[in-house]
Amino acid sequence: MTYRKAKQQVTILNILLAMLLLFFINPVLADYNYDGSPYSDQLKEAKHSTVTGGVYIDGGHGLENAPYTQSFNVPGGTVEWARLYVGVWGGTNERPGTIDVTFNDIELETLTLEGKDDTNPDVYCSGSGVYWIGYNVTSNTTSGPLDAVVTTSGDIDGRVYGIVLVAVYEDLDGKEVEYWVNEGNPNLHKTNEEAVAEFPGTIKLDKFTVGRLTAVYLTGDKSNDYLYFNDETLCDGDNCDDIANSMNNLMTKFDIKTFDVIDYLAEDENKATFDRGNETSLHPVLAVLTLHTQEEGDSDLTVSNVAVPTLYAGISNTITATIENIGKDAAYSFQAALYVDDEVVSTASISSLTTEKTRDVDFNWKPDHDGEHVLWVYVDHKDNKIELNEINNKNLPMIVNVIDFTPPEITIDKPLDGEIVDSDTIAISGTVEDTNDDITVLVNGAKIDTSGTTWSSPVPLVYGYNKIIVSAIDGANNSATEFVLVKSLTRTKRGADSGNILPGLDNLDLIDDNVPGNNTSSPLTGPSVILSIVLLALASWFRRGAT
């Protein structure tokens, strides 16, 4: 055998081996699969590392139409890694749609949701069009309040299950945290009962004092399902057999829950198991395990100051609170909450606060109406910390006044702008929303009755185009106006006498052959006929002259 021939055979053998490797290796792509993407029986690891600081996990708030807004409040520190997740209901795996996300005032890349044809590695689609979409937002994530806004379009349902942010941040005053982030979209149903999230690596059990597992589900209902950590049953309070219960509201179809797992940790091969139970279809989409080294001491957390700006209804207002630790030891991983009229409207997480130190935290509040409200800030509002003093965690309630500068929002549902009707009357209807309950609606200057946020009224029409003007004025004297143009093809005595046709226009000028349904034509009579004959004669004369 010649050297050249042997070299060719080696080359061919190498090519065959490479092809065999490609055949047997299963790349982790997010190709659509009814039973789950990228896997039907497990979530895939997105990140595993350690940080001196903390891991922020928050989101919600259940199935709603887009545009969908979720507010976050990232603790102070340097963000090292962050991923934003969005759940979308497609309603089908056959038709395409699109998703647009604005995060922290930055527009992210528009993604096409292609159902069973989807191959985008950041889009996990399974079942009948249940999407879980991930975005790398490390460079866009800053400490303090920020919003994510999602809009959808196309031939999909497009409602949003929820938005979740996972942000890993460095805090030099904090303690070491080891964390795992697992993501995916298994579809658990009758023939696909379980999925797992694995957390590989060896753990020194005596090193960590706190262990938390956060799980996110889509499409949960009131049927039984179970969550295990290393074969130990996890419970949400007293609830151990319906973890994905849509937050006790069947309409939300979204759950985000955190569990204490420190007592169930093993030295290696830790895992969470999602058991469908009797759920019709269940999608566990995120599992985050965090292990903390902090040791609790004699801390004492107080609210030393609350700075309230001028507050406006209908827009987001930032309220800053100063949290102080007047105890003997540092406090780690706690929350503060802004209460308005006995309800939590915003929360802020704090990774650490050493003794005799303060930290400012910002809360965002968007009042839905004006007037007086009672406001206060409560640190460690869930009473998770054992402190030297448990009764000094909030400031004295403050009475604040919210000003209304927001105009009403008017929507005209019917008729459509430019609609053509063969009638001398039409019913106009729509909705009006405002931060003020005292709203007056007028149609062409006449006050009409409203029922909640809806309104309707008959409107007389004249022959030709009619401008119908709808105005709304609230109790704070804010006003808004919308209008539609409607064309009537009906000649009536009222129309001839009233003179309500738009100024400067008559019925012939307004005929538009490009308007759907407009088949009206005007015959040429009188001077129009003579003018047409003259023009035709001139054209014929020019053609003869040209030849």
Coordinates of C-alpha atoms in Angstrom, one line a residue:
M1 CA 0.0 0.0 0.0
T2 CA 1.4 3.4 -1.0
Y3 CA 1.8 6.2 1.5
R4 CA -0.6 8.4 -0.5
K5 CA -3.3 5.6 -0.5
A6 CA -2.9 5.0 3.2
K7 CA -3.2 8.8 3.9
Q8 CA -6.5 8.9 1.9
Q9 CA -7.9 5.9 4.0
V10 CA -7.0 7.6 7.3
T11 CA -8.7 10.8 6.1
I12 CA -11.9 8.9 5.1
L13 CA -11.8 7.1 8.5
N14 CA -11.6 10.4 10.4
I15 CA -14.5 11.8 8.4
L16 CA -16.6 8.7 9.2
L17 CA -15.8 9.0 12.9
A18 CA -16.7 12.6 13.0
M19 CA -20.1 11.8 11.3
L20 CA -20.7 9.1 13.9
L21 CA -20.0 11.5 16.8
L22 CA -22.4 14.1 15.3
F23 CA -25.0 11.3 15.0
F24 CA -24.8 10.2 18.6
I25 CA -24.2 13.6 20.3
N26 CA -27.6 15.2 21.2
P27 CA -27.0 19.0 21.2
V28 CA -28.9 21.1 23.7
L29 CA -31.2 23.1 21.4
A30 CA -34.6 24.5 22.2
D31 CA -36.4 22.7 19.4
Y32 CA -40.1 22.3 19.9
N33 CA -41.2 19.0 21.6
Y34 CA -44.8 18.4 22.8
D35 CA -43.4 16.7 26.0
G36 CA -40.8 19.3 26.8
S37 CA -38.1 21.6 25.6
P38 CA -35.1 21.2 25.6
Y39 CA -35.9 18.0 27.6
S40 CA -39.1 16.3 28.5
D41 CA -37.9 15.0 31.9
Q42 CA -35.6 17.6 33.3
L43 CA -34.5 21.2 33.4
K44 CA -31.1 22.2 32.0
E45 CA -28.5 24.1 34.0
A46 CA -28.1 27.7 33.0
K47 CA -25.7 28.8 35.7
H48 CA -23.8 27.4 38.7
S49 CA -21.3 29.5 40.6
T50 CA -20.6 31.3 43.9
V51 CA -20.8 35.0 44.7
T52 CA -20.1 37.2 47.7
G53 CA -23.5 38.9 47.9
G54 CA -26.8 37.4 46.9
V55 CA -29.2 36.1 44.3
Y56 CA -32.3 38.2 43.6
I57 CA -35.4 36.2 42.4
D58 CA -38.8 37.9 41.9
G59 CA -41.6 38.0 39.4
G60 CA -45.3 37.4 38.8
H61 CA -48.1 38.1 38.6
G62 CA -50.4 35.7 36.5
L63 CA -52.0 35.4 33.1
E64 CA -53.0 38.8 31.6
N65 CA -53.2 40.4 28.2
A66 CA -50.2 42.2 26.8
P67 CA -48.8 44.8 27.2
Y68 CA -47.8 43.3 30.5
T69 CA -45.7 45.1 33.1
Q70 CA -43.7 43.6 36.0
S71 CA -41.8 45.7 38.5
F72 CA -38.5 44.6 40.2
N73 CA -36.3 46.1 42.9
V74 CA -32.7 44.8 42.7
P75 CA -30.6 45.1 45.8
G76 CA -27.5 47.4 45.8
G77 CA -24.3 46.0 44.5
T78 CA -22.7 45.0 41.2
V79 CA -24.7 42.7 39.0
E80 CA -22.6 39.8 37.8
W81 CA -25.2 37.7 35.9
A82 CA -28.9 38.3 35.2
R83 CA -31.5 36.5 33.2
L84 CA -35.1 37.6 32.4
Y85 CA -37.8 35.0 31.8
V86 CA -41.2 35.5 30.1
G87 CA -44.0 33.0 29.9
V88 CA -46.4 33.3 27.0
W89 CA -49.6 31.4 26.1
G90 CA -49.6 30.8 22.4
G91 CA -52.9 29.0 22.3
T92 CA -51.6 26.8 19.5
N93 CA -48.3 25.3 18.3
E94 CA -49.3 25.8 14.7
R95 CA -49.3 29.6 14.2
P96 CA -46.5 32.1 14.6
G97 CA -46.3 35.3 16.7
T98 CA -43.8 37.8 18.0
I99 CA -42.7 39.1 21.4
D100 CA -41.1 42.4 22.2
V101 CA -39.6 43.2 25.6
T102 CA -38.5 46.5 27.1
F103 CA -36.4 46.0 30.2
N104 CA -35.1 48.9 32.3
D105 CA -36.1 51.2 29.4
I106 CA -34.0 49.2 26.9
E107 CA -35.6 47.4 24.0
L108 CA -34.5 43.8 23.7
E109 CA -34.4 41.9 20.4
T110 CA -37.7 41.1 18.9
L111 CA -38.2 37.3 18.8
T112 CA -40.4 35.2 16.5
L113 CA -42.4 32.5 18.3
E114 CA -42.8 29.7 15.8
G115 CA -44.5 26.9 17.8
K116 CA -43.6 23.4 16.5
D117 CA -41.1 25.0 14.0
D118 CA -39.2 26.9 16.8
T119 CA -35.4 26.3 16.9
N120 CA -34.4 29.5 18.9
P121 CA -32.1 28.3 21.7
D122 CA -33.6 30.8 24.1
V123 CA -37.3 29.9 23.3
Y124 CA -38.6 26.8 25.0
C125 CA -42.0 25.8 23.5
S126 CA -43.9 22.7 24.5
G127 CA -47.5 21.4 24.7
S128 CA -50.1 23.4 22.7
G129 CA -48.0 26.5 22.5
V130 CA -46.7 27.2 26.1
Y131 CA -43.6 29.3 25.8
W132 CA -40.9 30.0 28.3
I133 CA -38.4 32.6 26.9
G134 CA -35.0 33.6 28.4
Y135 CA -33.0 36.8 27.8
N136 CA -29.5 37.7 28.9
V137 CA -29.9 41.0 30.7
T138 CA -26.7 41.2 32.6
S139 CA -25.6 44.5 31.0
N140 CA -29.1 46.0 31.4
T141 CA -29.7 45.2 35.1
T142 CA -29.1 47.9 37.7
S143 CA -29.8 48.1 41.4
G144 CA -33.0 49.8 42.5
P145 CA -36.5 49.8 40.9
L146 CA -36.9 48.8 37.3
D147 CA -39.6 47.5 35.0
A148 CA -40.1 44.9 32.3
V149 CA -42.8 45.5 29.7
V150 CA -43.9 42.7 27.3
T151 CA -46.0 43.1 24.1
T152 CA -47.0 40.2 21.8
S153 CA -48.5 40.1 18.3
G154 CA -49.3 37.8 15.5
D155 CA -51.5 34.8 15.2
I156 CA -51.1 33.5 18.8
D157 CA -53.2 34.1 21.9
G158 CA -50.4 36.3 23.2
R159 CA -51.4 36.5 26.9
V160 CA -48.5 36.6 29.4
Y161 CA -48.2 34.1 32.3
G162 CA -45.6 36.1 34.1
I163 CA -42.1 37.7 34.1
V164 CA -39.3 36.5 36.4
L165 CA -35.9 38.1 37.0
V166 CA -32.9 36.2 38.4
A167 CA -30.0 38.6 39.2
V168 CA -26.7 37.6 40.8
Y169 CA -25.1 40.6 42.5
E170 CA -21.8 41.2 44.4
D171 CA -22.0 42.9 47.8
L172 CA -18.7 43.2 49.6
D173 CA -20.4 43.4 52.9
G174 CA -22.3 40.1 52.2
K175 CA -21.4 36.5 52.7
E176 CA -20.7 33.7 50.2
V177 CA -23.6 32.2 48.3
E178 CA -23.5 29.2 46.1
Y179 CA -26.3 29.0 43.5
W180 CA -27.7 26.9 40.7
V181 CA -30.1 28.2 38.0
N182 CA -32.0 25.5 36.0
E183 CA -34.4 26.4 33.2
G184 CA -36.6 24.7 30.6
N185 CA -40.1 23.7 29.8
P186 CA -41.1 20.1 30.4
N187 CA -44.8 19.4 29.8
L188 CA -46.0 17.1 32.5
H189 CA -49.2 15.2 31.5
K190 CA -50.7 11.6 31.6
T191 CA -47.8 10.0 29.7
N192 CA -45.0 12.3 31.1
E193 CA -45.4 12.3 34.8
E194 CA -42.2 13.7 36.3
A195 CA -39.3 16.1 35.7
V196 CA -36.2 16.8 37.7
A197 CA -33.8 19.7 38.3
E198 CA -30.3 18.5 39.2
F199 CA -27.8 20.5 41.3
P200 CA -24.4 18.8 40.7
G201 CA -21.3 19.2 42.8
T202 CA -20.1 18.3 46.2
I203 CA -21.4 20.4 49.2
K204 CA -19.8 20.8 52.6
L205 CA -22.9 20.5 54.7
D206 CA -21.3 22.3 57.7
K207 CA -20.5 25.3 55.6
F208 CA -24.0 26.5 54.8
T209 CA -26.6 27.7 57.3
V210 CA -29.4 28.6 54.9
G211 CA -30.7 26.7 51.8
R212 CA -33.6 27.9 49.6
L213 CA -35.2 26.4 46.5
T214 CA -37.3 28.7 44.3
A215 CA -39.6 27.0 41.7
V216 CA -41.7 28.6 39.0
Y217 CA -44.6 26.8 37.3
L218 CA -47.0 27.6 34.4
T219 CA -50.5 26.3 33.8
G220 CA -51.1 24.9 37.4
D221 CA -54.6 24.3 38.6
K222 CA -56.5 23.1 41.7
S223 CA -55.6 19.4 41.2
N224 CA -52.9 17.7 43.3
D225 CA -49.2 17.9 42.4
Y226 CA -46.1 17.4 44.5
L227 CA -42.6 18.8 44.8
Y228 CA -39.7 16.8 46.4
F229 CA -36.2 17.8 47.3
N230 CA -34.0 14.7 47.6
D231 CA -37.2 12.6 48.0
E232 CA -38.4 14.8 50.9
T233 CA -41.8 16.4 50.4
L234 CA -41.8 20.2 50.3
C235 CA -44.8 22.2 51.6
D236 CA -46.1 25.7 51.0
G237 CA -47.1 26.4 54.5
D238 CA -49.7 23.7 55.3
N239 CA -50.1 22.9 51.6
C240 CA -48.1 19.8 50.7
D241 CA -50.2 18.3 47.9
D242 CA -51.0 21.2 45.5
I243 CA -47.8 23.3 45.1
A244 CA -48.7 24.6 41.6
N245 CA -52.2 26.0 42.6
S246 CA -52.0 29.2 40.5
M247 CA -51.6 31.1 43.8
N248 CA -55.1 30.0 44.7
N249 CA -56.5 31.7 41.7
L250 CA -57.4 29.5 38.7
M251 CA -57.1 32.5 36.3
T252 CA -53.4 33.2 37.0
K253 CA -51.9 29.9 35.7
F254 CA -48.6 31.0 37.3
D255 CA -46.7 30.2 40.5
I256 CA -43.4 31.3 42.0
K257 CA -42.6 29.8 45.4
T258 CA -39.6 29.5 47.7
F259 CA -38.9 26.6 50.1
D260 CA -36.5 26.0 53.0
V261 CA -34.4 23.0 52.1
I262 CA -31.4 23.3 54.4
D263 CA -32.4 20.2 56.4
Y264 CA -32.7 18.1 53.3
L265 CA -29.3 18.8 51.7
A266 CA -27.0 16.0 50.7
E267 CA -23.3 16.1 50.1
D268 CA -23.8 15.4 46.4
E269 CA -26.5 14.6 43.8
N270 CA -29.0 17.0 45.1
K271 CA -32.1 17.3 43.0
A272 CA -35.7 18.6 42.9
T273 CA -38.5 16.4 41.5
F274 CA -41.7 17.8 40.0
D275 CA -44.5 15.3 40.2
R276 CA -47.6 16.0 38.1
G277 CA -50.0 14.2 40.4
N278 CA -53.5 14.8 38.9
E279 CA -52.8 18.0 37.1
T280 CA -54.0 18.0 33.5
S281 CA -50.9 19.7 32.3
L282 CA -48.1 21.3 34.3
H283 CA -45.0 23.1 33.2
P284 CA -42.1 23.5 35.7
V285 CA -39.9 26.1 34.0
L286 CA -37.4 27.4 36.6
A287 CA -35.6 26.0 39.7
V288 CA -33.1 28.1 41.6
L289 CA -31.1 26.6 44.5
T290 CA -29.2 29.1 46.8
L291 CA -27.0 28.1 49.7
H292 CA -25.9 30.8 52.1
T293 CA -23.1 30.9 54.6
Q294 CA -24.4 33.8 56.8
E295 CA -24.8 33.3 60.5
E296 CA -27.6 35.1 62.3
G297 CA -26.6 37.2 65.3
D298 CA -28.2 39.9 67.4
S299 CA -29.4 42.4 64.7
D300 CA -32.1 45.1 65.2
L301 CA -33.6 46.6 62.1
T302 CA -35.4 49.9 62.0
V303 CA -36.8 52.4 59.5
S304 CA -35.0 55.7 60.4
N305 CA -36.5 57.9 57.5
V306 CA -39.0 57.8 54.7
A307 CA -38.7 60.5 51.9
V308 CA -41.9 61.0 50.1
P309 CA -42.0 63.3 47.0
T310 CA -45.1 64.9 45.5
L311 CA -47.3 62.0 44.6
Y312 CA -49.3 61.8 41.3
A313 CA -52.0 59.3 40.4
G314 CA -51.6 57.1 37.4
I315 CA -47.8 57.3 37.2
S316 CA -45.0 55.6 39.1
N317 CA -43.7 57.5 42.1
T318 CA -40.4 56.6 43.9
I319 CA -40.3 56.6 47.7
T320 CA -37.0 56.2 49.5
A321 CA -36.6 54.7 52.9
T322 CA -33.5 54.5 55.1
I323 CA -33.1 51.2 56.9
E324 CA -30.8 51.1 59.9
N325 CA -29.3 48.2 61.9
I326 CA -29.0 49.3 65.5
G327 CA -28.2 45.8 66.8
K328 CA -24.9 44.1 67.8
D329 CA -24.5 41.9 64.7
A330 CA -25.0 42.1 60.9
A331 CA -28.3 41.1 59.3
Y332 CA -28.5 39.1 56.0
S333 CA -31.1 38.5 53.3
F334 CA -34.2 40.4 54.4
Q335 CA -36.9 42.4 52.8
A336 CA -38.6 45.7 53.5
A337 CA -42.1 46.5 52.2
L338 CA -44.0 49.7 51.4
Y339 CA -47.6 49.6 52.8
V340 CA -50.4 51.9 51.5
D341 CA -53.7 51.6 53.2
D342 CA -52.8 48.3 54.8
E343 CA -51.7 46.7 51.5
V344 CA -48.1 45.9 50.3
V345 CA -47.6 47.8 47.1
S346 CA -43.8 47.4 46.7
T347 CA -40.9 45.4 48.2
A348 CA -37.2 45.8 48.3
S349 CA -34.6 43.1 49.1
I350 CA -31.4 43.8 51.1
S351 CA -28.6 41.2 51.1
S352 CA -26.7 42.5 54.1
L353 CA -26.6 45.4 56.6
T354 CA -23.8 45.5 59.2
T355 CA -24.2 46.9 62.6
E356 CA -24.6 50.7 63.0
K357 CA -24.9 51.1 59.3
T358 CA -27.8 52.4 57.1
R359 CA -29.0 51.6 53.6
D360 CA -31.4 53.5 51.4
V361 CA -33.9 51.5 49.4
D362 CA -36.3 52.7 46.8
F363 CA -40.0 51.7 46.4
N364 CA -42.1 52.3 43.3
W365 CA -45.8 53.1 43.8
K366 CA -48.4 53.8 41.1
P367 CA -51.6 55.1 42.8
D368 CA -54.7 54.2 41.0
H369 CA -56.7 57.2 42.3
D370 CA -56.1 60.6 44.0
G371 CA -56.9 61.6 47.6
E372 CA -55.5 60.8 51.0
H373 CA -53.7 57.6 51.8
V374 CA -51.9 56.1 54.8
L375 CA -48.3 55.0 54.1
W376 CA -45.5 53.3 56.0
V377 CA -42.4 51.2 55.5
Y378 CA -42.0 47.9 57.3
V379 CA -38.6 46.2 57.4
D380 CA -38.6 42.4 57.8
H381 CA -42.3 42.5 57.2
K382 CA -42.6 38.7 57.1
D383 CA -40.8 38.4 60.5
N384 CA -38.1 36.1 59.2
K385 CA -35.4 37.6 61.3
I386 CA -34.9 37.0 65.0
E387 CA -34.0 40.4 66.4
L388 CA -33.2 42.1 69.7
N389 CA -36.4 44.2 69.3
E390 CA -39.3 42.9 67.2
I391 CA -41.6 45.9 67.6
N392 CA -39.5 48.7 66.1
N393 CA -39.5 47.5 62.4
K394 CA -41.7 50.2 60.9
N395 CA -42.0 54.0 60.9
L396 CA -45.0 55.9 62.2
P397 CA -47.8 55.8 59.6
M398 CA -47.9 59.0 57.4
I399 CA -50.9 60.6 55.8
V400 CA -50.1 61.5 52.2
N401 CA -52.0 63.2 49.5
V402 CA -52.1 62.0 45.8
I403 CA -52.7 64.6 43.1
D404 CA -54.5 63.7 39.9
F405 CA -53.1 65.2 36.7
T406 CA -53.9 62.1 34.6
P407 CA -56.5 62.6 31.9
P408 CA -59.2 60.0 31.3
E409 CA -58.5 57.3 28.7
I410 CA -61.3 57.1 26.1
T411 CA -61.7 54.1 23.8
I412 CA -64.3 54.1 21.0
D413 CA -65.2 50.5 20.2
K414 CA -68.0 51.1 17.7
P415 CA -68.3 52.4 15.1
L416 CA -65.0 52.2 13.3
D417 CA -63.3 55.3 12.1
G418 CA -64.3 55.8 8.4
E419 CA -67.2 53.3 8.6
I420 CA -69.9 53.7 6.0
V421 CA -73.6 53.0 6.9
D422 CA -76.9 53.1 5.1
S423 CA -78.8 54.6 8.1
D424 CA -79.6 58.0 9.5
T425 CA -78.7 56.9 13.1
I426 CA -75.9 54.9 14.7
A427 CA -75.0 53.6 18.1
I428 CA -71.6 54.7 19.4
S429 CA -70.1 52.9 22.4
G430 CA -66.8 52.4 24.2
T431 CA -65.0 52.6 27.5
V432 CA -63.5 55.3 29.7
E433 CA -60.9 54.7 32.4
D434 CA -59.5 57.2 34.9
T435 CA -57.8 57.4 38.3
N436 CA -60.8 59.5 39.4
D437 CA -64.2 57.9 39.9
D438 CA -66.0 61.2 39.1
I439 CA -66.2 61.0 35.3
T440 CA -68.5 62.8 32.9
V441 CA -68.8 61.6 29.3
L442 CA -70.2 63.7 26.4
V443 CA -71.0 62.8 22.9
N444 CA -71.2 65.7 20.5
G445 CA -71.5 67.9 23.6
A446 CA -74.4 66.1 25.1
K447 CA -73.9 64.3 28.5
I448 CA -74.6 60.6 28.4
D449 CA -75.0 57.9 31.1
T450 CA -72.1 55.5 31.9
S451 CA -72.2 52.0 33.4
G452 CA -68.9 51.4 35.2
T453 CA -66.2 52.0 32.6
T454 CA -68.6 51.5 29.6
W455 CA -70.7 54.0 27.8
S456 CA -73.0 54.1 24.8
S457 CA -75.4 56.5 23.0
P458 CA -77.4 56.7 19.8
V459 CA -76.2 59.5 17.4
P460 CA -78.3 61.0 14.5
L461 CA -76.5 61.1 11.1
V462 CA -76.8 63.4 8.1
Y463 CA -76.1 62.4 4.5
G464 CA -72.4 62.4 4.0
Y465 CA -69.6 62.4 6.5
N466 CA -70.3 63.0 10.2
K467 CA -67.8 63.7 12.9
I468 CA -68.7 62.2 16.2
I469 CA -66.8 63.7 19.1
V470 CA -66.5 61.9 22.5
S471 CA -65.2 63.9 25.5
A472 CA -64.5 62.9 29.1
I473 CA -63.9 65.1 32.1
D474 CA -62.9 63.8 35.6
G475 CA -63.5 65.3 39.0
A476 CA -60.0 67.0 38.9
N477 CA -61.0 68.7 35.7
N478 CA -58.6 66.6 33.5
S479 CA -60.1 66.0 30.1
A480 CA -59.6 64.0 27.0
T481 CA -61.2 63.8 23.5
E482 CA -61.5 61.2 20.8
F483 CA -63.5 61.2 17.6
V484 CA -64.5 59.1 14.6
L485 CA -65.8 59.9 11.1
V486 CA -68.8 58.0 9.9
K487 CA -70.4 58.3 6.4
S488 CA -74.1 58.0 6.0
L489 CA -75.6 57.0 2.6
T490 CA -79.1 57.8 3.6
R491 CA -80.7 61.1 2.5
T492 CA -83.2 62.3 5.0
K493 CA -85.2 65.5 5.5
R494 CA -83.3 66.0 8.7
G495 CA -80.0 65.7 6.9
A496 CA -81.0 68.2 4.2
D497 CA -82.2 70.8 6.7
S498 CA -79.7 70.4 9.5
G499 CA -76.5 71.4 7.8
N500 CA -74.5 69.1 10.0
I501 CA -72.2 67.9 7.2
L502 CA -68.6 68.7 7.8
P503 CA -67.8 72.3 6.8
G504 CA -66.4 72.7 3.2
L505 CA -67.3 69.2 2.1
D506 CA -70.4 67.8 0.3
N507 CA -71.6 64.3 -0.4
L508 CA -70.0 64.1 -3.8
D509 CA -66.6 65.3 -2.7
L510 CA -66.4 62.7 0.0
I511 CA -67.1 59.6 -2.2
D512 CA -64.0 57.4 -2.1
D513 CA -63.9 54.4 -4.4
N514 CA -61.1 52.9 -2.2
V515 CA -63.3 52.7 0.9
P516 CA -64.5 49.1 1.3
G517 CA -68.3 48.8 0.7
N518 CA -68.5 52.2 -1.1
N519 CA -70.1 51.4 -4.4
T520 CA -71.8 54.8 -4.8
S521 CA -71.3 56.6 -8.1
S522 CA -72.5 60.0 -9.4
P523 CA -73.7 60.1 -13.0
L524 CA -72.3 62.8 -15.3
T525 CA -75.0 65.4 -16.0
G526 CA -75.3 68.9 -17.3
P527 CA -72.0 70.8 -17.6
S528 CA -70.1 67.7 -16.7
V529 CA -71.2 65.9 -19.9
I530 CA -70.3 69.0 -22.0
L531 CA -66.9 69.2 -20.4
S532 CA -66.2 65.5 -21.0
I533 CA -67.2 65.8 -24.7
V534 CA -64.9 68.8 -25.2
L535 CA -62.0 67.0 -23.6
L536 CA -62.5 63.9 -25.7
A537 CA -62.6 66.1 -28.9
L538 CA -59.4 67.8 -28.0
A539 CA -57.6 64.5 -27.3
S540 CA -58.8 63.2 -30.7
W541 CA -57.6 66.3 -32.5
F542 CA -54.1 66.1 -30.8
R543 CA -53.8 62.4 -31.9
R544 CA -54.6 63.3 -35.5
G545 CA -52.1 66.2 -35.5
A546 CA -49.4 63.9 -34.1
T547 CA -49.8 61.6 -37.1

